[in-house]
């Protein structure tokens, strides 16, 4: 998946951006645990580690990038307020950081965002605007607010500060797993994979990066196939956090995913469902569908076997209880 690697030099991030992000967000973001899953390790015959980004206060990794971006704003920008568009987790991250810093925030979401995430947004005090049937349509409303009210838009993924913030996950993994060989990363707009990929491959280019997405509406996957960003109609999926376009004018993540991702896997809905239930059963761990895609890749023996440690990014845990009840019923 390393084709079409032409990277615009003016847009290129470096490992120094990630170290800067690590220092900037330290006052807001706590280091997350990395644990070995002995059940998964035994299944594949190599050490498998879980990077628990689901334990952040908002229940998802997105708070890293949001903190780095918002903390980089000048005082005038903070005073005017901020806006964002999201499938849920990024919106919660922006609302959480804005509340901590006393900044007014508007979050634009589509009608597809699950109730659990809408309720969390309300608790965090953000003003919510529900617009359209996709993240792209919610984004259109967000940019209208930028023009109407002078709000600063906090991009969900295609922004150097967002990418660098997510990349701090890679630095933490490197510090704890010296024999790291493989990392499995949920793939949507590409901010998470771009940041972690940059952090890891700047240290050791031989580390393999595998992106995982759902079969339905995998926009980055389909865009890579045709060599340019495209739009897709969003379809219902358990991995709702991976929905949303990558932007037809994508400046960063499309090229960075091309550069750093070694392989990409599409996960069936029934595999996502089973993996969510499996982790509740075996690890007593709640995770949302997007986070379970990496576990599904291991359970399905989809990752090429080799020596050395494998890490899975457990990206979030924000899922409706009604979904969990159905999963448990089907699993048992």
Coordinates of C-alpha atoms in Angstrom, one line a residue:
X1 CA 0.0 0.0 0.0
X2 CA 3.1 2.2 -0.4
X3 CA 2.1 3.5 -3.9
X4 CA 1.6 7.1 -4.9
X5 CA 4.0 8.6 -2.4
X6 CA 4.3 12.1 -3.7
X7 CA 4.3 14.2 -0.6
X8 CA 4.2 18.0 -0.7
X9 CA 7.2 19.2 1.2
X10 CA 5.3 22.3 2.6
X11 CA 2.8 20.0 4.2
X12 CA 5.2 17.5 5.7
X13 CA 5.2 16.9 9.5
X14 CA 8.2 15.5 11.4
X15 CA 8.8 13.7 14.6
X16 CA 9.6 17.0 16.2
X17 CA 6.0 18.1 15.8
X18 CA 4.9 15.0 17.8
X19 CA 7.4 15.7 20.6
X20 CA 6.2 19.3 20.7
X21 CA 2.6 18.0 21.0
X22 CA 3.6 15.7 23.8
X23 CA 4.9 18.6 25.8
X24 CA 1.9 20.9 25.0
X25 CA -0.8 18.5 26.0
X26 CA 0.8 17.1 29.2
X27 CA -1.2 19.4 31.4
X28 CA -4.5 18.0 30.1
X29 CA -3.8 14.4 28.8
X30 CA -2.8 11.5 31.0
X31 CA -0.7 8.7 29.6
X32 CA -2.9 5.7 28.8
X33 CA -2.2 2.1 29.9
X34 CA -0.7 -0.5 27.7
X35 CA -1.5 -4.1 28.7
X36 CA -0.7 -7.5 27.3
X37 CA -3.6 -9.6 26.3
X38 CA -2.6 -13.2 27.2
X39 CA -5.7 -14.6 25.4
X40 CA -4.9 -12.9 22.1
X41 CA -1.1 -13.6 22.6
X42 CA -1.8 -17.3 23.0
X43 CA -4.1 -17.3 19.9
X44 CA -1.4 -15.9 17.6
X45 CA 1.7 -17.2 19.3
X46 CA 3.3 -13.8 19.8
X47 CA 2.9 -11.0 22.4
X48 CA -0.2 -8.9 21.7
X49 CA -0.5 -5.6 23.5
X50 CA -3.6 -3.4 23.9
X51 CA -3.1 0.4 23.9
X52 CA -6.1 1.5 26.0
X53 CA -7.2 4.9 24.5
X54 CA -10.7 4.0 25.7
X55 CA -9.8 5.1 29.2
X56 CA -9.5 8.8 28.5
X57 CA -12.2 10.8 30.4
X58 CA -14.2 11.2 27.1
X59 CA -13.6 7.5 26.3
X60 CA -11.6 8.0 23.1
X61 CA -8.1 8.9 21.7
X62 CA -9.4 12.1 20.0
X63 CA -8.8 14.2 23.0
X64 CA -5.0 14.2 22.2
X65 CA -5.3 15.9 18.9
X66 CA -8.0 18.3 20.1
X67 CA -5.9 19.4 23.0
X68 CA -2.9 20.0 20.9
X69 CA -4.8 22.1 18.4
X70 CA -6.9 24.1 20.8
X71 CA -3.9 24.8 23.1
X72 CA -2.0 26.1 20.0
X73 CA -4.6 28.9 19.3
X74 CA -3.9 32.5 20.1
X75 CA -5.9 34.4 22.7
X76 CA -8.1 36.2 20.2
X77 CA -9.0 32.9 18.6
X78 CA -9.9 31.4 21.9
X79 CA -12.0 34.4 22.8
X80 CA -14.1 34.2 19.6
X81 CA -14.8 30.5 20.2
X82 CA -14.4 27.3 18.2
X83 CA -16.5 24.9 16.1
X84 CA -16.1 21.4 14.9
X85 CA -17.8 18.6 13.0
X86 CA -17.7 15.0 14.0
X87 CA -19.1 11.5 14.1
X88 CA -19.1 11.9 17.9
X89 CA -15.7 11.3 19.5
X90 CA -13.9 14.3 18.1
X91 CA -16.8 16.5 19.0
X92 CA -16.6 15.2 22.6
X93 CA -12.9 15.8 22.6
X94 CA -13.3 19.4 21.5
X95 CA -16.1 20.0 23.9
X96 CA -14.0 18.5 26.8
X97 CA -10.9 20.6 26.1
X98 CA -13.0 23.7 25.5
X99 CA -14.8 23.3 28.8
X100 CA -11.4 22.9 30.7
X101 CA -10.1 26.1 29.0
X102 CA -13.3 28.1 29.3
X103 CA -13.8 28.4 25.5
X104 CA -17.2 28.4 23.9
X105 CA -17.6 25.5 21.5
X106 CA -20.2 24.5 18.8
X107 CA -20.2 20.9 17.6
X108 CA -22.0 20.0 14.3
X109 CA -23.1 16.4 14.0
X110 CA -25.2 14.5 11.6
X111 CA -28.4 12.6 12.4
X112 CA -26.4 9.3 12.3
X113 CA -24.5 10.1 15.5
X114 CA -25.6 7.6 18.3
X115 CA -27.5 8.8 21.3
X116 CA -24.7 7.9 23.7
X117 CA -22.4 10.4 22.0
X118 CA -25.1 13.1 21.8
X119 CA -25.8 12.7 25.5
X120 CA -22.1 13.0 26.3
X121 CA -21.8 16.1 24.2
X122 CA -24.7 17.7 26.1
X123 CA -23.0 16.9 29.4
X124 CA -19.8 18.5 28.3
X125 CA -21.6 21.8 27.7
X126 CA -21.1 22.2 24.0
X127 CA -23.7 23.8 21.8
X128 CA -24.9 21.1 19.4
X129 CA -26.1 21.6 15.8
X130 CA -27.6 18.5 14.1
X131 CA -27.3 18.9 10.4
X132 CA -27.6 16.4 7.5
X133 CA -27.1 12.7 7.2
X134 CA -23.3 12.5 7.1
X135 CA -20.1 14.0 8.7
X136 CA -19.5 15.9 5.4
X137 CA -22.8 17.6 5.6
X138 CA -22.3 18.5 9.2
X139 CA -18.9 19.9 8.1
X140 CA -20.7 22.2 5.7
X141 CA -22.6 23.7 8.5
X142 CA -19.5 24.1 10.6
X143 CA -17.8 26.2 7.9
X144 CA -20.9 28.3 7.6
X145 CA -20.5 29.1 11.3
X146 CA -16.8 30.0 10.6
X147 CA -18.0 32.6 8.1
X148 CA -21.0 33.9 10.1
X149 CA -19.5 34.1 13.6
X150 CA -15.7 34.0 13.1
X151 CA -15.4 30.7 15.0
X152 CA -12.1 28.8 14.5
X153 CA -12.8 25.3 13.0
X154 CA -11.1 22.5 14.7
X155 CA -10.6 19.9 12.0
X156 CA -11.4 16.2 12.9
X157 CA -8.2 14.8 11.3
X158 CA -6.6 16.7 8.4
X159 CA -4.7 19.2 10.5
X160 CA -1.0 19.1 11.5
X161 CA -1.8 19.8 15.2
X162 CA -4.4 17.1 15.3
X163 CA -2.1 14.5 13.6
X164 CA 0.8 15.3 15.9
X165 CA -1.4 15.0 19.0
X166 CA -2.6 11.5 17.9
X167 CA 1.1 10.7 17.2
X168 CA 1.9 10.9 20.9
X169 CA 0.3 7.5 21.2
X170 CA 3.2 6.1 19.1
X171 CA 5.8 7.7 21.4
X172 CA 4.2 6.0 24.5
X173 CA 4.1 2.6 22.8
X174 CA 7.8 2.8 21.8
X175 CA 8.8 3.5 25.4
X176 CA 7.1 0.3 26.6
X177 CA 7.5 -2.2 23.8
X178 CA 11.1 -2.3 22.6
X179 CA 10.5 -5.4 20.3
X180 CA 7.5 -3.9 18.5
X181 CA 7.0 -5.3 15.0
X182 CA 3.3 -4.7 14.2
X183 CA 0.7 -2.1 15.0
X184 CA -3.0 -2.3 14.1
X185 CA -4.7 1.0 13.8
X186 CA -8.4 1.9 13.1
X187 CA -8.6 3.8 9.8
X188 CA -11.1 6.5 9.0
X189 CA -9.9 10.0 8.0
X190 CA -6.4 8.9 8.8
X191 CA -5.3 11.3 11.5
X192 CA -4.7 8.5 14.0
X193 CA -2.7 6.3 11.6
X194 CA -0.8 9.2 10.2
X195 CA 0.4 10.4 13.6
X196 CA 1.2 7.0 15.0
X197 CA 2.8 5.9 11.7
X198 CA 5.1 9.0 11.7
X199 CA 6.1 8.4 15.3
X200 CA 6.9 4.7 14.9
X201 CA 8.6 4.7 11.5
X202 CA 10.7 7.7 12.4
X203 CA 12.2 5.4 15.1
X204 CA 12.1 2.1 13.2
X205 CA 11.0 2.0 9.5
X206 CA 10.6 -1.8 9.7
X207 CA 7.6 -1.6 12.1
X208 CA 4.6 -2.7 10.1
X209 CA 1.5 -0.5 10.1
X210 CA -1.8 -2.1 9.3
X211 CA -5.0 0.0 9.0
X212 CA -8.4 -1.6 9.7
X213 CA -11.8 -0.4 8.7
X214 CA -15.3 -1.7 8.2
X215 CA -16.5 -3.0 4.9
X216 CA -19.2 -0.4 4.5
X217 CA -18.3 3.2 3.5
X218 CA -14.5 2.8 4.0
X219 CA -13.7 6.1 2.4
X220 CA -9.9 6.2 2.9
X221 CA -9.6 2.6 1.6
X222 CA -11.6 3.4 -1.6
X223 CA -9.7 6.6 -2.1
X224 CA -6.4 4.9 -1.9
X225 CA -7.6 2.4 -4.5
X226 CA -8.3 5.1 -7.1
X227 CA -5.4 7.3 -6.0
X228 CA -7.3 10.4 -4.9
X229 CA -9.8 11.4 -2.2
X230 CA -13.4 10.5 -3.1
X231 CA -16.9 10.8 -1.4
X232 CA -19.1 7.8 -0.4
X233 CA -22.6 7.5 0.9
X234 CA -22.5 6.6 4.6
X235 CA -24.0 3.3 5.6
X236 CA -25.0 1.9 9.0
X237 CA -22.2 0.2 10.8
X238 CA -21.2 -0.8 14.3
X239 CA -17.9 1.1 13.6
X240 CA -19.8 4.4 13.3
X241 CA -16.7 6.3 14.5
X242 CA -15.0 5.3 11.3
X243 CA -17.6 7.0 9.1
X244 CA -17.1 10.3 7.4
X245 CA -15.3 11.6 4.3
X246 CA -11.6 12.4 4.1
X247 CA -12.2 15.7 2.3
X248 CA -11.7 16.2 -1.4
X249 CA -9.1 18.8 -0.7
X250 CA -7.3 16.6 1.8
X251 CA -3.8 18.2 2.5
X252 CA -2.2 15.8 5.0
X253 CA -3.7 12.5 5.9
X254 CA -4.2 11.0 2.5
X255 CA -0.6 11.3 1.6
X256 CA 0.6 10.3 5.0
X257 CA -1.5 7.1 5.0
X258 CA 0.0 6.3 1.6
X259 CA 3.4 6.8 3.0
X260 CA 3.2 5.0 6.4
X261 CA 0.6 2.3 6.0
X262 CA 1.9 -1.1 4.9
X263 CA -1.4 -3.0 4.7
X264 CA -5.1 -2.4 5.1
X265 CA -7.9 -4.8 6.1
X266 CA -11.6 -4.5 5.8
X267 CA -13.6 -6.1 8.7
X268 CA -17.1 -7.6 8.3
X269 CA -19.9 -6.4 10.6
X270 CA -20.3 -9.8 12.1
X271 CA -16.6 -9.9 12.9
X272 CA -16.9 -6.5 14.6
X273 CA -19.9 -7.7 16.6
X274 CA -18.2 -10.9 17.8
X275 CA -15.0 -9.0 18.8
X276 CA -16.9 -6.5 20.9
X277 CA -18.6 -9.3 22.7
X278 CA -15.4 -11.3 23.0
X279 CA -13.6 -8.4 24.7
X280 CA -16.5 -8.0 27.1
X281 CA -16.4 -11.7 27.9
X282 CA -12.7 -12.3 28.1
X283 CA -11.3 -8.9 29.2
X284 CA -14.4 -7.4 30.8
X285 CA -13.7 -4.4 28.5
X286 CA -16.3 -2.2 26.7
X287 CA -15.2 -0.9 23.3
X288 CA -17.0 0.6 20.4
X289 CA -17.1 -1.0 17.0
X290 CA -14.2 1.1 15.6
X291 CA -11.9 -0.1 18.4
X292 CA -13.0 -3.7 17.9
X293 CA -11.8 -3.8 14.2
X294 CA -8.2 -4.3 15.4
X295 CA -9.2 -7.1 17.7
X296 CA -11.2 -8.7 14.9
X297 CA -8.1 -8.6 12.6
X298 CA -6.2 -10.7 15.2
X299 CA -9.1 -13.1 16.0
X300 CA -9.5 -13.7 12.3
X301 CA -5.8 -14.4 11.8
X302 CA -5.7 -11.6 9.2
X303 CA -2.3 -10.2 10.2
X304 CA 0.7 -11.9 8.6
X305 CA 2.5 -14.0 11.3
X306 CA 6.0 -12.9 12.3
X307 CA 8.2 -12.7 15.4
X308 CA 8.0 -9.8 17.8
X309 CA 5.3 -7.9 19.6
X310 CA 2.0 -6.7 18.0
X311 CA 0.1 -3.7 19.4
X312 CA -3.6 -2.9 18.8
X313 CA -4.9 0.6 19.3
X314 CA -8.1 0.4 21.3
X315 CA -9.4 3.7 20.1
X316 CA -12.6 4.2 22.1
X317 CA -15.5 2.9 24.2
X318 CA -18.5 5.1 23.3
X319 CA -21.2 2.8 22.4
X320 CA -25.0 2.7 23.2
X321 CA -26.0 0.2 25.9
X322 CA -28.8 -1.0 23.7
X323 CA -26.1 -2.2 21.2
X324 CA -24.1 -4.0 23.9
X325 CA -27.2 -5.8 25.1
X326 CA -27.9 -7.1 21.6
X327 CA -24.2 -8.1 21.1
X328 CA -24.2 -10.1 24.4
X329 CA -27.4 -11.8 23.5
X330 CA -26.1 -12.9 20.1
X331 CA -22.7 -13.9 21.5
X332 CA -24.2 -16.2 24.1

